[in-house]
Tab-separated table of C-alpha atoms in Angstrom:
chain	number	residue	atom	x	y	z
A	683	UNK	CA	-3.967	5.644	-10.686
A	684	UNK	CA	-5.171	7.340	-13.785
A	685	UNK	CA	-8.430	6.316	-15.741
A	686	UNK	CA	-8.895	2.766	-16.011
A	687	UNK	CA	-8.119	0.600	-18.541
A	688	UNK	CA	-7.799	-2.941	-19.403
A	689	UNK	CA	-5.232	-4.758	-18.413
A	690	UNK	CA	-2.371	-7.011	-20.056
A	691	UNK	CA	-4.003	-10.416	-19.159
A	692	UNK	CA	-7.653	-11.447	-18.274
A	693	UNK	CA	-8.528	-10.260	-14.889
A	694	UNK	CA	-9.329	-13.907	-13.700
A	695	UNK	CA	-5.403	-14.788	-14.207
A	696	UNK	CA	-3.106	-14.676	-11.375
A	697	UNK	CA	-0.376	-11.684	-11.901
A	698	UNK	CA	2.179	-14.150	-10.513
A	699	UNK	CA	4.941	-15.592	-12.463
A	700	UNK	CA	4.396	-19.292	-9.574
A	701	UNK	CA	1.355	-20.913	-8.617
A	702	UNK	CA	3.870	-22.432	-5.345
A	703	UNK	CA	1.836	-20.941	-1.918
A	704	UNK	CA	3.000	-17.418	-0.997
A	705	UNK	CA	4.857	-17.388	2.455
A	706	UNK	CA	4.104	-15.253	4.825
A	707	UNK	CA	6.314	-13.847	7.328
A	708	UNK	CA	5.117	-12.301	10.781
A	709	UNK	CA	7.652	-10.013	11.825
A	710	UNK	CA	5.952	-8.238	14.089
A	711	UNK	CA	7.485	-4.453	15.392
A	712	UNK	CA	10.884	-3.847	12.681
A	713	UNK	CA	12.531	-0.771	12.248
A	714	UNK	CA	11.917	0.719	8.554
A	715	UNK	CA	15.133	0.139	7.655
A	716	UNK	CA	16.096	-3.001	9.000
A	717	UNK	CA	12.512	-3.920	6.982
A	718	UNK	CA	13.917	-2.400	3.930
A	719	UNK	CA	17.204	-4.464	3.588
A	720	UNK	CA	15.091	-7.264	4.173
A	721	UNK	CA	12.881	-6.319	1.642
A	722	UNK	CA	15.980	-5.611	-1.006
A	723	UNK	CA	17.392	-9.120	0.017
A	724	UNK	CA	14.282	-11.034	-0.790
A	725	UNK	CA	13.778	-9.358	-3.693
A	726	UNK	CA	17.617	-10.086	-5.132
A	727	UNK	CA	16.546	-13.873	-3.997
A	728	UNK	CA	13.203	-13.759	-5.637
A	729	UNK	CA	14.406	-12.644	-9.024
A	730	UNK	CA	17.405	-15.266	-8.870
A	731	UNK	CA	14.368	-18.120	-8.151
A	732	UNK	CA	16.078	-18.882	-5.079
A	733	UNK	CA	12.500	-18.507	-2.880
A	734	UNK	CA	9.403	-18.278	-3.261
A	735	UNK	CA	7.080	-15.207	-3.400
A	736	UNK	CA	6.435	-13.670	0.444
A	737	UNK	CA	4.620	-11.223	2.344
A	738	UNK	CA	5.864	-9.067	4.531
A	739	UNK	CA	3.800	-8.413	7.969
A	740	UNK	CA	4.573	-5.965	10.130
A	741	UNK	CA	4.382	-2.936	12.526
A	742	UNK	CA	6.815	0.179	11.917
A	743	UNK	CA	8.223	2.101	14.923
A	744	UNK	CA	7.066	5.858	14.470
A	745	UNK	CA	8.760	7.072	10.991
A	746	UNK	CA	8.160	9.496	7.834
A	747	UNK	CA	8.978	7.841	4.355
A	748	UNK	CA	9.412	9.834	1.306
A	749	UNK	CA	8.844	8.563	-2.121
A	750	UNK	CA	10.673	10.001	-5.277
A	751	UNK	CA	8.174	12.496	-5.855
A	752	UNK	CA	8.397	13.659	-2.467
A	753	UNK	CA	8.864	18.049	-2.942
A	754	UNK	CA	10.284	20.196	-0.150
A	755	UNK	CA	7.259	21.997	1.012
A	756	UNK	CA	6.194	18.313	1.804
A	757	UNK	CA	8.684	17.542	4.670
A	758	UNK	CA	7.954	17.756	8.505
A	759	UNK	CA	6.980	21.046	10.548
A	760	UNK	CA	8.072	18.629	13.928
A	761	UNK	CA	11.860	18.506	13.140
A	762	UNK	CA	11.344	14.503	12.927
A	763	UNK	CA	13.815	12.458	10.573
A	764	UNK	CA	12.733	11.161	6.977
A	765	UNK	CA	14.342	8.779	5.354
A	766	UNK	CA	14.414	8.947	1.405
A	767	UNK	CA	13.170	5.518	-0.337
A	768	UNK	CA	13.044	4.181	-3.479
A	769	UNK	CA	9.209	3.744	-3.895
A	770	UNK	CA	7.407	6.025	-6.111
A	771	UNK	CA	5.179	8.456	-4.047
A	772	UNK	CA	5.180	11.185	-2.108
A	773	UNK	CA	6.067	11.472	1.682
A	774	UNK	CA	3.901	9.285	4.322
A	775	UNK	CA	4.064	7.879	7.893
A	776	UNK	CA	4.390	4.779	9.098
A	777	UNK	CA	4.141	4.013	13.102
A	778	UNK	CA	2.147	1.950	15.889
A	779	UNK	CA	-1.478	0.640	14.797
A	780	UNK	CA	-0.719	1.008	11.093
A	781	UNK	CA	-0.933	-2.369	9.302
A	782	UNK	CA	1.957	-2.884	7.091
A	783	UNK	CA	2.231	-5.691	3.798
A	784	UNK	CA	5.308	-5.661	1.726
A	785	UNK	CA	4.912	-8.296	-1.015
A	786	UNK	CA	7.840	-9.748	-2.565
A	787	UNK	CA	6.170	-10.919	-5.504
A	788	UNK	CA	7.496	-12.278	-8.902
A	789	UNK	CA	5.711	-10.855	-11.676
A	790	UNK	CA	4.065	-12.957	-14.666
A	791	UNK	CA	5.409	-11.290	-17.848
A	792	UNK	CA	4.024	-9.301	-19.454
A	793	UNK	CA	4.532	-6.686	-16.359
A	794	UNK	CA	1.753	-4.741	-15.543
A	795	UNK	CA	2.821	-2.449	-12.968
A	796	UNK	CA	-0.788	-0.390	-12.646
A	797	UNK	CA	-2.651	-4.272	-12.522
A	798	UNK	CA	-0.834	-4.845	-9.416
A	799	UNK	CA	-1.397	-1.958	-7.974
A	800	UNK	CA	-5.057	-2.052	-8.776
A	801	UNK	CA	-5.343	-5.577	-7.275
A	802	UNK	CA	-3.714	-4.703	-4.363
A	803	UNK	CA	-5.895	-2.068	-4.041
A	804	UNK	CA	-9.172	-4.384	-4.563
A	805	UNK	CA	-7.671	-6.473	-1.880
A	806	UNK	CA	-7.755	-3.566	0.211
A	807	UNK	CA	-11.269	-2.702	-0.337
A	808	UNK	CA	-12.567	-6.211	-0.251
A	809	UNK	CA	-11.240	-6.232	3.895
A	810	UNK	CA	-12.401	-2.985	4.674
A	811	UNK	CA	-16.077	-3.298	3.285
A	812	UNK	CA	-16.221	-6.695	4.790
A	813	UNK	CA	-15.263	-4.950	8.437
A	814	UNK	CA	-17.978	-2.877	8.012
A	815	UNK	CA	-17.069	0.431	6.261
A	816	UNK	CA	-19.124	-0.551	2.764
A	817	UNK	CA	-18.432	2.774	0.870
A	818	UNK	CA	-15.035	2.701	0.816
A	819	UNK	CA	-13.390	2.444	-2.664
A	820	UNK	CA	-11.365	4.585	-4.825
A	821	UNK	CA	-10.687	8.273	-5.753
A	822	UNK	CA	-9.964	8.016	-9.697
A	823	UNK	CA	-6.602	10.044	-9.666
A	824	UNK	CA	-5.460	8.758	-6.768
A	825	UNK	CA	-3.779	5.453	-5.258
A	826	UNK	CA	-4.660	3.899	-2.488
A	827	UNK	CA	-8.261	3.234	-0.327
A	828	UNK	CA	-10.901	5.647	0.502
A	829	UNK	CA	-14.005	6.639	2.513
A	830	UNK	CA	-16.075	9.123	0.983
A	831	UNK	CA	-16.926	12.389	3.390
A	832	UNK	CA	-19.576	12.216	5.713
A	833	UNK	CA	-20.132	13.543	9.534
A	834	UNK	CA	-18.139	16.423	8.736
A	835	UNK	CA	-15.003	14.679	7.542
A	836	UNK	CA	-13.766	15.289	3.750
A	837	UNK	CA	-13.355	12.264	1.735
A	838	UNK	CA	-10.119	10.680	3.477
A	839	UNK	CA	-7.479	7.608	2.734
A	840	UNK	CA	-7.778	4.613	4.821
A	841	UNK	CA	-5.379	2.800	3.209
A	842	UNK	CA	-1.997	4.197	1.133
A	843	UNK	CA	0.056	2.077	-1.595
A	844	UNK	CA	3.774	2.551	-2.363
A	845	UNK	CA	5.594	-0.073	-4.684
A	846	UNK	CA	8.960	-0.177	-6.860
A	847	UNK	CA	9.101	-3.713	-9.413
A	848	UNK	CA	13.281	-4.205	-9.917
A	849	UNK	CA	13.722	-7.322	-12.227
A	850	UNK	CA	10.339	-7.866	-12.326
A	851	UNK	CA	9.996	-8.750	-8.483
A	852	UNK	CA	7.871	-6.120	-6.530
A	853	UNK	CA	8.765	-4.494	-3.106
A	854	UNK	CA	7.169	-2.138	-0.921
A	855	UNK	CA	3.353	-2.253	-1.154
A	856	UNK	CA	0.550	-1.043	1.454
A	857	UNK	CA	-0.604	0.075	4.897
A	858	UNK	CA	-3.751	-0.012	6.469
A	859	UNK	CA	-4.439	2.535	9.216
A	860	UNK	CA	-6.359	0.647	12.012
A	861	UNK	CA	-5.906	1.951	15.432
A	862	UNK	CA	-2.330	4.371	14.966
A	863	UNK	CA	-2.881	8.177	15.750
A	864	UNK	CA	-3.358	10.774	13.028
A	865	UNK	CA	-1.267	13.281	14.970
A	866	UNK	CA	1.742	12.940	12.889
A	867	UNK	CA	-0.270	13.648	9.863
A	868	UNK	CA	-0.988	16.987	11.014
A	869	UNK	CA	3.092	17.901	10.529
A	870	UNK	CA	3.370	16.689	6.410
A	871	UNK	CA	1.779	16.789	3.818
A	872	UNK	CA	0.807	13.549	3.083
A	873	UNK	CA	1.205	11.811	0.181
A	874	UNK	CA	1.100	15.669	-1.367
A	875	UNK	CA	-2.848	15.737	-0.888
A	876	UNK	CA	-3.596	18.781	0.922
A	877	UNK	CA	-6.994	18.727	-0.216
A	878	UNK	CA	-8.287	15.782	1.269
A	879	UNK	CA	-7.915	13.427	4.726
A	880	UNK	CA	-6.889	10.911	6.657
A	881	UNK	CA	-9.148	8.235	8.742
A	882	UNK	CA	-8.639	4.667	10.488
A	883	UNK	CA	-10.673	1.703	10.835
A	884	UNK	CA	-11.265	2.488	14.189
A	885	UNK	CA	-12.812	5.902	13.605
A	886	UNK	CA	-14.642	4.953	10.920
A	887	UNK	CA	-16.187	1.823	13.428
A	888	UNK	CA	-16.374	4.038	16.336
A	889	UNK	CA	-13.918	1.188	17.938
A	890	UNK	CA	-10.752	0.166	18.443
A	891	UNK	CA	-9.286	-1.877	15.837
A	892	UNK	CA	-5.978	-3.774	16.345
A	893	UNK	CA	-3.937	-4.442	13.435
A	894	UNK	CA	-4.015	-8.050	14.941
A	895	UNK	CA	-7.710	-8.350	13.727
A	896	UNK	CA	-7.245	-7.471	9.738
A	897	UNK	CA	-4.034	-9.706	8.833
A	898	UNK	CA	-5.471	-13.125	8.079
A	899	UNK	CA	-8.777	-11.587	6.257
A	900	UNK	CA	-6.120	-9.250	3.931
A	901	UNK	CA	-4.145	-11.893	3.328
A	902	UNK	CA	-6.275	-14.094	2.061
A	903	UNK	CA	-7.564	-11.030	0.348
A	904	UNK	CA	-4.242	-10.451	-1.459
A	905	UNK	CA	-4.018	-13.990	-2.232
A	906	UNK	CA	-7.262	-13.688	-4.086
A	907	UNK	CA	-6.698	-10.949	-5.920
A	908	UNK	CA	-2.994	-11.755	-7.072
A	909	UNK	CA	-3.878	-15.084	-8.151
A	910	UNK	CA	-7.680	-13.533	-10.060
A	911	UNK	CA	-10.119	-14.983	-7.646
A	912	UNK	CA	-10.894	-11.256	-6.827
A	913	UNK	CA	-11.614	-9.477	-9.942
A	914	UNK	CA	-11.189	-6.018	-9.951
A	915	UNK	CA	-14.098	-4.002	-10.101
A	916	UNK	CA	-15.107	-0.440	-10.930
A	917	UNK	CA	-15.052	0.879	-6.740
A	918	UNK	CA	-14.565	4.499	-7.755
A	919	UNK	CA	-16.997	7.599	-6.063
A	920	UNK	CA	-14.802	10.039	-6.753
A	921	UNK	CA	-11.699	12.147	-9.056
A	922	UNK	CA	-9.479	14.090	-8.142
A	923	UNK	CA	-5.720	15.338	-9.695
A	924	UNK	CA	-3.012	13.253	-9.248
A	925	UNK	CA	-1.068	14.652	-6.889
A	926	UNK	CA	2.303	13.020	-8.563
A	927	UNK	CA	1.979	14.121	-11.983
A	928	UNK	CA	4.520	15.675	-14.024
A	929	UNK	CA	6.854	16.377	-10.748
A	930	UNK	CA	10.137	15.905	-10.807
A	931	UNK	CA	11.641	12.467	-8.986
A	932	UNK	CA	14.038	13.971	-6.077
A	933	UNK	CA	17.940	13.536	-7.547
């Protein structure tokens, strides 16, 4: 995200267009795309008013993603697959001990795409201070969750956000990195930040932390902050360039 600014609505309004309880779906271990269609099916469903507004949890197998902003020198050095999506973004990964949210979320008009994302953020922040990493927050210029450098690490993304709103229903969303390996980090560049790096929960808590652990408090986190219970606040330490900005989306 760029510089702040207010949004559409007061912050203490929910962004959702139904106050009816979001349903959540456990789905554990899915293959990405066998998640996607699922996603793209809901969402078609959503927008019609056929269901109400979900969440998406799950576990990816091992997999690289690349957004529409993803450029070429971005791609894999370990001759592993990608497969192109629809979110906006760069490229990521998505595998074991990586906690994974895709909301399916009816929008309250008017749409405020960067509100959203900013909530969903705070949401993010709100679960990873309360396990016990208090400095994280955000890098002005950049989406997703941080932890500023210390003990020789640079300032480095906990937590990475990827959405597309069709017909004013959202899909996509976030992943938290709790206990997954950085190792196939090492072979993109991710999210085109080659500047900064990459942590988990359990590093930052010197223990291991299951993804089983952090999906009731972020849920109820997300709840909050869709409906305006948790009011986004000013969480930034940091700036840095966008690393999306005026690139071309891939054809």
């Amino acid at each position: 995200m760029t510089a702040p600014r207010d949004p559409f609505f007061p912050a203490d309004r929910s962004i959702r267009a139904s106050d009816d309880p979001i349903e959540v779906q456990h789905l554990g271990t899915v293959d990405y795309q066998d998640a996607w269609d699922l996603q793209a099916s809901l969402a078609q469903q959503r927008a019609r008013d056929e269901i109400n507004d979900q969440i998406l949890v799950l576990e990816h197998p091992s997999v690289y993603t690349a957004g529409k902003r993803t450029q070429p020198e971005d791609l894999p050095t370990n001759g592993l697959p990608v497969i192109d999506v629809d979110r906006g973004g760069r490229i990521t990964w998505h595998g074991p001990g990586q906690l994974v949210m895709y909301p399916i979320i009816k929008l309250a008009e008017p749409i405020d795409v960067v509100d959203y994302v900013r909530r969903l953020e705070e949401a993010l922040i709100q679960t990873v201070r309360t396990f016990g990493v208090p400095e994280a927050g955000r890098v002005d210029g950049r989406s997703g969750v941080w932890v500023p450098a210390h003990d020789g690490h640079p300032d480095s993304k906990v937590a990475a956000l990827g959405i597309r709103v069709t017909r004013g229903v959202t899909m996509h969303g976030l992943a938290l990195n709790c206990n997954n390996t950085l190792e196939f980090y090492d072979h993109i560049i991710a999210c085109g930040i080659d500047d900064a790096g990459l942590t988990t929960l359990s590093r930052e808590l010197g223990r291991d932390v299951p993804t089983a652990e952090l999906v009731d408090p972020l849920i109820r986190d997300l709840e909050d902050a869709l409906a305006g219970r948790l009011t986004v606040a000013d969480h930034s330490f940091a700036s840095a360039p966008d690393p999306t900005r005026a690139l071309p989306k891939r054809g």
